[in-house]
XYZ file of N, CA and C in Angstrom:
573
model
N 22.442 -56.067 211.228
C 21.680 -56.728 210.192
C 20.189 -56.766 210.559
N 19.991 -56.994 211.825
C 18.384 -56.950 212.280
C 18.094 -56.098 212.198
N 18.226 -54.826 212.613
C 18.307 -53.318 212.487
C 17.786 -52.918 211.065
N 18.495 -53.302 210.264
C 18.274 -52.834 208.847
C 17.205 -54.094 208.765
N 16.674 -55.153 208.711
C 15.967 -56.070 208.637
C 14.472 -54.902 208.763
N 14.296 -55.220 210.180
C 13.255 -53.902 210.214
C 12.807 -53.257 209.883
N 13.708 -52.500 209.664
C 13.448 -51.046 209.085
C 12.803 -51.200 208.077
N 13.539 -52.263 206.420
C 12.598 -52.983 205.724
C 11.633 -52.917 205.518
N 11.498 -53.873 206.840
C 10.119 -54.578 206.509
C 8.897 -52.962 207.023
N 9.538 -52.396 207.724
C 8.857 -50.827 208.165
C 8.778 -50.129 207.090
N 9.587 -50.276 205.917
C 8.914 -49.663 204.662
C 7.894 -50.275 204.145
N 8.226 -52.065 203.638
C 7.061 -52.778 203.128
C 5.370 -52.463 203.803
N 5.390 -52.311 204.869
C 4.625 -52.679 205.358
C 4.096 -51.176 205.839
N 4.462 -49.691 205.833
C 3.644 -48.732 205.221
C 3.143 -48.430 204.283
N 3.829 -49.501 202.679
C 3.419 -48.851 201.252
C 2.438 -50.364 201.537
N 2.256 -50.977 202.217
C 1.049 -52.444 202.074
C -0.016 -51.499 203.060
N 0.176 -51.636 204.253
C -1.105 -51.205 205.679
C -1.392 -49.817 206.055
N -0.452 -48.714 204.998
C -0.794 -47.400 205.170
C -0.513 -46.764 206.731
N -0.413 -45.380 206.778
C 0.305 -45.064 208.535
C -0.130 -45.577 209.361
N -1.467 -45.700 209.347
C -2.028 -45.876 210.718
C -2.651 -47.684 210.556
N -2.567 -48.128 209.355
C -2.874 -49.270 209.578
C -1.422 -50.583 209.800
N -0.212 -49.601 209.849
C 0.603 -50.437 209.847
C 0.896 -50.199 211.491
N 1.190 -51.531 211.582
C 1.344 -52.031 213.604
C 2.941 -52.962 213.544
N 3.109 -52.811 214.727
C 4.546 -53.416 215.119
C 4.104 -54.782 214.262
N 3.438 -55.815 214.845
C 3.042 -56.838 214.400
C 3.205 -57.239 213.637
N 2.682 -56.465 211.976
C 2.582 -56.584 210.856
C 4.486 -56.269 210.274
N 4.770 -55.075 211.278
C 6.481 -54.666 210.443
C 7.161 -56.128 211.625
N 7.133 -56.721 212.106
C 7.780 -58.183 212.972
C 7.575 -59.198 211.663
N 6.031 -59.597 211.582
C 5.846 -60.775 210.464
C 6.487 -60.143 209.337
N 6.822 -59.031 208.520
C 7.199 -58.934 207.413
C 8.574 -59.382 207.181
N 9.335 -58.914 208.557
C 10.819 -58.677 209.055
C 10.908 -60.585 209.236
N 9.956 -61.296 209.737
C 10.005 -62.503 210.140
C 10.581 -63.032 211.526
N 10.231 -62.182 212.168
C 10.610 -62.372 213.593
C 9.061 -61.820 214.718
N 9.446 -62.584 215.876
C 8.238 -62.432 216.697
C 8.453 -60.621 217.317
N 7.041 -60.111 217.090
C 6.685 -58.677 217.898
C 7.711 -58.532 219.245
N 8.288 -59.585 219.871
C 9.148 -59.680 221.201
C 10.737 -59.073 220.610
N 11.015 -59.655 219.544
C 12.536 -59.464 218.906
C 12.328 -57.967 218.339
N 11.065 -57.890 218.024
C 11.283 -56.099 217.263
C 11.464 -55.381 218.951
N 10.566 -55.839 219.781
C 10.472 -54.361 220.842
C 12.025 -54.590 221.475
N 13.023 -55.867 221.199
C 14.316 -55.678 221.339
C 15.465 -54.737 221.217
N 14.811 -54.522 219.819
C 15.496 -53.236 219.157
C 14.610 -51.648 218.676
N 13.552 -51.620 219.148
C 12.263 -50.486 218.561
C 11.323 -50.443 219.677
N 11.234 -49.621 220.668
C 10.380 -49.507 221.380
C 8.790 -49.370 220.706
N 8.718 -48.671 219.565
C 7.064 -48.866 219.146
C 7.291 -48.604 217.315
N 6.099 -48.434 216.716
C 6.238 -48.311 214.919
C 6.944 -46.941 215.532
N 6.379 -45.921 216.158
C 6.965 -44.609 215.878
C 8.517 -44.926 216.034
N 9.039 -45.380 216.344
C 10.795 -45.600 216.397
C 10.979 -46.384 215.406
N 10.394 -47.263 215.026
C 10.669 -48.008 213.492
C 10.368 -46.616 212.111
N 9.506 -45.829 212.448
C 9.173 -44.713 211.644
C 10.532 -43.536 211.562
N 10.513 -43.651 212.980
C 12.306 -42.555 213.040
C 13.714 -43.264 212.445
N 13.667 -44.739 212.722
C 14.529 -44.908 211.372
C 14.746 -45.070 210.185
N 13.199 -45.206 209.819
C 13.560 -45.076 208.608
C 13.864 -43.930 207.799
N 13.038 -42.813 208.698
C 13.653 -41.323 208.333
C 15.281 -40.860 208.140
N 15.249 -41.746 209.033
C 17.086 -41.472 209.561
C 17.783 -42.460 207.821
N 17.053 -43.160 207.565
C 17.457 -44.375 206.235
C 17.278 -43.596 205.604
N 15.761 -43.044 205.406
C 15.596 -41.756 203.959
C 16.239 -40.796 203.620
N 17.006 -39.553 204.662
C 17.701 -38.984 204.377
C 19.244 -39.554 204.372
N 19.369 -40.288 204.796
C 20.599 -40.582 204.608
C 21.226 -40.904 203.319
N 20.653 -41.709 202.865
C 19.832 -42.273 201.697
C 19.975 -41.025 201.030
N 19.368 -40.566 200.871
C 19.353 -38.933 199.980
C 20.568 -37.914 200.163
N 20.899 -37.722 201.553
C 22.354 -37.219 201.570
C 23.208 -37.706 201.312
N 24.252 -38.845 201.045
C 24.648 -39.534 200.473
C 24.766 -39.104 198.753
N 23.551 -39.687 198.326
C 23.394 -39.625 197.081
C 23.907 -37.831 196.744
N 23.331 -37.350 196.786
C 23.626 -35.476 197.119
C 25.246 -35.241 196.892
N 25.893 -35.869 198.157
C 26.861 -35.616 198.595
C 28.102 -36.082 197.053
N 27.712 -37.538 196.883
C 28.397 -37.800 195.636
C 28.200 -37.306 194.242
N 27.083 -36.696 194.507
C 27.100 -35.891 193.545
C 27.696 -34.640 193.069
N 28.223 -33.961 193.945
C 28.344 -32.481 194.317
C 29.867 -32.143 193.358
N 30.535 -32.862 192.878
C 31.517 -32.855 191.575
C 31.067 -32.422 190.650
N 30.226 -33.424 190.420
C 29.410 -33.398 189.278
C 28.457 -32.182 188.762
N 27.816 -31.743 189.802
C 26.911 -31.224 190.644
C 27.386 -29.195 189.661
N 27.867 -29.253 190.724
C 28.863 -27.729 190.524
C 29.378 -27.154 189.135
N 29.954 -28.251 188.093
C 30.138 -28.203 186.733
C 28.734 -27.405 186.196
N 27.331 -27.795 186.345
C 26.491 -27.782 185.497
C 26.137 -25.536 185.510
N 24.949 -25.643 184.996
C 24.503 -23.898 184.868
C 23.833 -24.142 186.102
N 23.162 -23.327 186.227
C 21.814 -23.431 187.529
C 20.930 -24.181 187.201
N 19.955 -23.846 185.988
C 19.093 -24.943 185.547
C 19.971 -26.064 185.514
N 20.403 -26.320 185.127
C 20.702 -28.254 184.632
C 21.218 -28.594 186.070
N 21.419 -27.430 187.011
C 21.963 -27.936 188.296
C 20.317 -28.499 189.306
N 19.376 -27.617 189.127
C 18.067 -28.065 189.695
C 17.570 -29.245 188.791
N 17.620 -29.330 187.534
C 17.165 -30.155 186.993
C 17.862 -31.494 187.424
N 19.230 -31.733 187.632
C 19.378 -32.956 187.783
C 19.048 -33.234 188.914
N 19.299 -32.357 189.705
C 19.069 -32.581 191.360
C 17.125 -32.979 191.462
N 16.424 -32.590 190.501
C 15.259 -33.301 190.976
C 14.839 -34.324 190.545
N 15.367 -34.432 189.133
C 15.842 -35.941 188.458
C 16.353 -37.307 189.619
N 17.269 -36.576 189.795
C 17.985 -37.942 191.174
C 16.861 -37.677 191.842
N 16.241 -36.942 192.703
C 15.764 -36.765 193.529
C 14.107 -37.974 193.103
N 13.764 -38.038 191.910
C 12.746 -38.448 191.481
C 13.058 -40.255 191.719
N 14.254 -40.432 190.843
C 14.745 -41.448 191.017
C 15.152 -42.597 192.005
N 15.565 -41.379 192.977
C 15.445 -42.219 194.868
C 14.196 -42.393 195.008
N 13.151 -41.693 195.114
C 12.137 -41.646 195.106
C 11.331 -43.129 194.847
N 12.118 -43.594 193.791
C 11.594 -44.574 192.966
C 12.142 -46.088 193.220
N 13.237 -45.943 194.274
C 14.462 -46.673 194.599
C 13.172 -47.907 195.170
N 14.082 -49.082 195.413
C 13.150 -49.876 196.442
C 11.544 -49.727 195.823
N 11.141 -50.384 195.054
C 9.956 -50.365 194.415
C 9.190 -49.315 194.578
N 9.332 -48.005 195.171
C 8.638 -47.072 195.198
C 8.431 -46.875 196.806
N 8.900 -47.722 197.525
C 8.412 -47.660 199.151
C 9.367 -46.088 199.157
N 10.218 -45.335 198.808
C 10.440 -44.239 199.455
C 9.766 -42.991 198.944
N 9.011 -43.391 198.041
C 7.970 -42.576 197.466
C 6.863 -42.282 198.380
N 6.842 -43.726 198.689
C 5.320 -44.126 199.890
C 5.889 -43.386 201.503
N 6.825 -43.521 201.440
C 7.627 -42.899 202.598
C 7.314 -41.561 202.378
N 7.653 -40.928 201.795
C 8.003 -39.406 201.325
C 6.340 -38.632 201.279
N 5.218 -39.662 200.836
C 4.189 -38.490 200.761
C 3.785 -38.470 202.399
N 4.237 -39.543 203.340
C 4.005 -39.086 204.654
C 5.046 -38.199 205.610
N 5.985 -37.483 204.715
C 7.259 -37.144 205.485
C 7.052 -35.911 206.570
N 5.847 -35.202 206.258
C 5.776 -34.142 207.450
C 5.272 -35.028 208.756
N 4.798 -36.149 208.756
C 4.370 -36.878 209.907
C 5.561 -37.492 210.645
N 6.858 -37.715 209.921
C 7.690 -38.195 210.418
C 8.795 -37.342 210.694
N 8.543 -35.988 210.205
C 9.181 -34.867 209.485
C 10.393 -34.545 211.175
N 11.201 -34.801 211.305
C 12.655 -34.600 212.698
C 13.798 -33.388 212.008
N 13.897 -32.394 212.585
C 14.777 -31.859 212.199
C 15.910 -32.301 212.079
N 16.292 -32.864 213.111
C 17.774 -33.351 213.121
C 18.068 -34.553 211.094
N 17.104 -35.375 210.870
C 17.065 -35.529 209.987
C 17.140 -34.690 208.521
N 16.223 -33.686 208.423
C 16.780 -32.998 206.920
C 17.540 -31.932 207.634
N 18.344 -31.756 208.583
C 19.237 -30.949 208.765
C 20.572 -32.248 208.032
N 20.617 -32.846 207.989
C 21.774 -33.494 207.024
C 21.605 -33.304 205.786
N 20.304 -33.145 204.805
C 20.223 -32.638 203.466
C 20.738 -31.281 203.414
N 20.279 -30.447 204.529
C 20.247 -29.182 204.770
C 21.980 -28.542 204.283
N 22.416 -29.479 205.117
C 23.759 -29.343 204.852
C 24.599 -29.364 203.492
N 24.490 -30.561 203.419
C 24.800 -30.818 202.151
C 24.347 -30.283 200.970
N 23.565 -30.031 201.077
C 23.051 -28.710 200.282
C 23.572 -26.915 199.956
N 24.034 -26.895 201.420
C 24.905 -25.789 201.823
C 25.837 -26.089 201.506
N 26.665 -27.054 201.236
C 28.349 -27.335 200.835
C 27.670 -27.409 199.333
N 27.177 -27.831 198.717
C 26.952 -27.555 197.393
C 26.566 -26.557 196.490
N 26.391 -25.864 197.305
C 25.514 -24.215 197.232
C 26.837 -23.529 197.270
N 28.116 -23.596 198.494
C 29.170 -22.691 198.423
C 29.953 -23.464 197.552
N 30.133 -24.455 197.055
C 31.314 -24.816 195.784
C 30.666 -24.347 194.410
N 29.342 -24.222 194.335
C 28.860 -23.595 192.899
C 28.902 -22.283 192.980
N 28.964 -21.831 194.131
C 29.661 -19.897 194.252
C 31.130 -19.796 193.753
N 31.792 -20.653 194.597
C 33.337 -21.108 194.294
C 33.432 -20.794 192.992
N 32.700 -21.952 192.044
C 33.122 -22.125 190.954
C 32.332 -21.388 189.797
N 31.432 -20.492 190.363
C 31.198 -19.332 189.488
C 30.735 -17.985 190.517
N 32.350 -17.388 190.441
C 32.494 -16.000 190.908
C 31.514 -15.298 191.134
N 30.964 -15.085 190.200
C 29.737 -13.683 189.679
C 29.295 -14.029 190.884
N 28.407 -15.213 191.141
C 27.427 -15.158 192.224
C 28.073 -14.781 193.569
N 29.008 -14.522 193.689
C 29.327 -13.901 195.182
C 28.679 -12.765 195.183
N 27.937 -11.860 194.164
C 27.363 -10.794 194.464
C 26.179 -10.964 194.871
N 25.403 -12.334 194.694
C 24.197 -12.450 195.559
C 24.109 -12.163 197.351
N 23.162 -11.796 197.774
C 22.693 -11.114 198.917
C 22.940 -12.572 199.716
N 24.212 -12.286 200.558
C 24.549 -13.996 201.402
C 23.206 -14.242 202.053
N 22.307 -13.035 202.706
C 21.511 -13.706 203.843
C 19.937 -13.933 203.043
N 20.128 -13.599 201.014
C 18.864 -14.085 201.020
C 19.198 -15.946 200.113
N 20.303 -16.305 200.263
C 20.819 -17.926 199.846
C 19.915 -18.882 200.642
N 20.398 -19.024 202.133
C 19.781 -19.877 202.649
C 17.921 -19.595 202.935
N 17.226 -18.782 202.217
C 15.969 -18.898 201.763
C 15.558 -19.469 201.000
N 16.490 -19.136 199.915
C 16.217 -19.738 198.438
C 16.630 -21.198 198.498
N 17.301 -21.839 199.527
C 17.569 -23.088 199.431
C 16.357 -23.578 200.351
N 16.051 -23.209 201.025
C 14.678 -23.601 201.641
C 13.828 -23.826 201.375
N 13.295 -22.669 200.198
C 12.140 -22.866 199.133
C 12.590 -23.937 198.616
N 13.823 -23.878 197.989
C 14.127 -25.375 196.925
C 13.553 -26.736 197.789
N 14.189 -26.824 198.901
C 14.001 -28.171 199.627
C 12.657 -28.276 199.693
N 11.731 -27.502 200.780
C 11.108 -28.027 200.914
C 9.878 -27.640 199.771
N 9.898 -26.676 199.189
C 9.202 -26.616 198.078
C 9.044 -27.096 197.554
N 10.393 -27.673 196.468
C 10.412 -28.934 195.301
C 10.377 -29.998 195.863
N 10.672 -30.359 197.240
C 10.251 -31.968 197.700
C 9.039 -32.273 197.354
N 8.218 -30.987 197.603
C 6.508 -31.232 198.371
C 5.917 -31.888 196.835
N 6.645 -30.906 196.232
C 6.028 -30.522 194.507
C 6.187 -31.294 193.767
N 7.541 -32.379 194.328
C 7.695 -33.722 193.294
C 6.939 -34.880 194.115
N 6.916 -35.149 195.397
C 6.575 -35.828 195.872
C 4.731 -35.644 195.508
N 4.348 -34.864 196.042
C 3.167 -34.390 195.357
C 2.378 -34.998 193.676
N 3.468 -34.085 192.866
C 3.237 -34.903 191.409
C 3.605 -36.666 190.909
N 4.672 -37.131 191.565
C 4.473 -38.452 191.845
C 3.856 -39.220 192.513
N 3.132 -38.571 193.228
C 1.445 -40.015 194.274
C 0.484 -39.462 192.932
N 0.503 -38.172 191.977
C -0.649 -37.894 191.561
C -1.216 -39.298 190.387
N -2.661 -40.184 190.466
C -2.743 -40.831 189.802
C -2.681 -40.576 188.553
N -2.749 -39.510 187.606
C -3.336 -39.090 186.535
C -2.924 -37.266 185.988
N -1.218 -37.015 186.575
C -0.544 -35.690 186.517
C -1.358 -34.859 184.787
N -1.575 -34.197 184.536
C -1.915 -33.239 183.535
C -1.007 -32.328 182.353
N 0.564 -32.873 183.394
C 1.318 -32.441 182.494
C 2.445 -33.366 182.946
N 3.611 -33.028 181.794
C 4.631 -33.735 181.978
C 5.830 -33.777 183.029
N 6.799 -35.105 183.875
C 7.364 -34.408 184.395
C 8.778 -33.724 184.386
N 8.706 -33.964 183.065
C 10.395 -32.917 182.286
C 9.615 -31.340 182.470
N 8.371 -31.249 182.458
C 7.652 -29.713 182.429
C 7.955 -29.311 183.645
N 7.156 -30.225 184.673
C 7.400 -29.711 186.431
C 9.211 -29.732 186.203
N 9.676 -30.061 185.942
C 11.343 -30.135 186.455
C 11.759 -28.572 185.882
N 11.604 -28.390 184.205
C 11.944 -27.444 183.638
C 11.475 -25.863 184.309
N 9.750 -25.955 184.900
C 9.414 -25.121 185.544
C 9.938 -24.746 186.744
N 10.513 -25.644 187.721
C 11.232 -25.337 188.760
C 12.286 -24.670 188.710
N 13.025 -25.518 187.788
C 14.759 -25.494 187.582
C 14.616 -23.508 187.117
N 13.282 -23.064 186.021
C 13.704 -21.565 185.283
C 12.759 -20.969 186.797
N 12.004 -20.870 187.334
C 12.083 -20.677 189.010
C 13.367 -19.783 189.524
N 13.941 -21.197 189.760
C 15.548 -21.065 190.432
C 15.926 -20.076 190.406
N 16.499 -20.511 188.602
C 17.353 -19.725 187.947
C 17.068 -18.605 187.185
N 15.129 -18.130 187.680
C 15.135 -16.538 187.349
C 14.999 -15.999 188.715
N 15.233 -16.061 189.870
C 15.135 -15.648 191.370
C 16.649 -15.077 191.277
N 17.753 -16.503 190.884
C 19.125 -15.789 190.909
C 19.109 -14.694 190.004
N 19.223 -14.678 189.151
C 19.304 -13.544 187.804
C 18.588 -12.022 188.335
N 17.560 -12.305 189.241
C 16.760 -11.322 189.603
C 17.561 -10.644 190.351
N 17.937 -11.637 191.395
C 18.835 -11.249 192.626
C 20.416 -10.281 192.286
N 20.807 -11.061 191.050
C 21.911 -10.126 190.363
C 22.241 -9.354 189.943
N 20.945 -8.706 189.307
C 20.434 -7.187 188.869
C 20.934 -6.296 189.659
């Protein structure tokens, strides 16, 4: 329970004091416990920062993971589209602190962490082959590219267009533009 207490207040208190202005101190008083009880469990912010990474994707794999029923039914587009939909939506979870999280994520950026999206992504990637044949004729070793671009591409690109104060276009447009992306790379690939 303290553990998750923390961590918390380690979100509040990056979307309040920003990376470098947020200090153990400030994530202790938010959490409501003395700077002595955090270094109990968190040797410094950077370890309060690694769990919450470890919270964010989890958090996101999870969500992913229950989806992947659902998930597999759709075409390709409506399959990127929802997936950045949810993806927008976590985003948005917790008053926006994983938003605030997310535009700093290459600073916190651990492999071992989006290697669990990574995954799950890959089990969702081979049940939508599963469940539509044709694509077994795609080139196996150019898949896990194209899921790469997706991740970290469309992370950057939503995360990106959501800090933007004042976006220029809509974001059913950015979604729709991604999602026919996708799903003219596959089509290309099938030729």
């Amino acid at each position: 329970m303290m553990l998750k207490t923390i961590v918390d207040a380690g979100f509040i208190s990056l979307k309040k004091y920003g990376i470098e202005g947020t200090t153990t101190r400030h994530i202790a008083e938010i959490a409501g416990i003395s700077p002595g009880t955090l270094y109990q469990y968190f040797a410094d912010k950077d370890a309060v920062y690694q769990a919450m990474g470890e919270r964010f994707t989890d958090d996101i794999a999870d969500w992913l993971q229950t989806e992947i029923p659902t998930l597999v039914q759709k075409s390709i587009e409506a399959l990127v589209e929802a997936i950045l939909y949810g993806l927008r939506d976590r985003l948005h979870d917790h008053d926006g602190l994983y938003l605030e999280f997310a535009r700093h994520l290459q600073r916190f950026h651990r492999a071992e962490h989006m290697a669990r999206i990574e995954r799950v992504l890959l089990t969702l990637a081979a049940q939508f082959v599963f469940r539509n044949p044709h694509l077994i004729r795609l080139n196996a070793s150019s898949v896990p590219a194209m899921l790469y671009i997706m991740i970290y591409g469309g992370t950057q690109t939503i995360i990106r267009y959501l800090s933007a104060p004042s976006p220029y276009f809509s974001f059913e447009q950015l979604v729709t533009g991604l999602a026919k992306m996708v799903s003219s790379y596959v089509a290309a690939e099938l030729r």
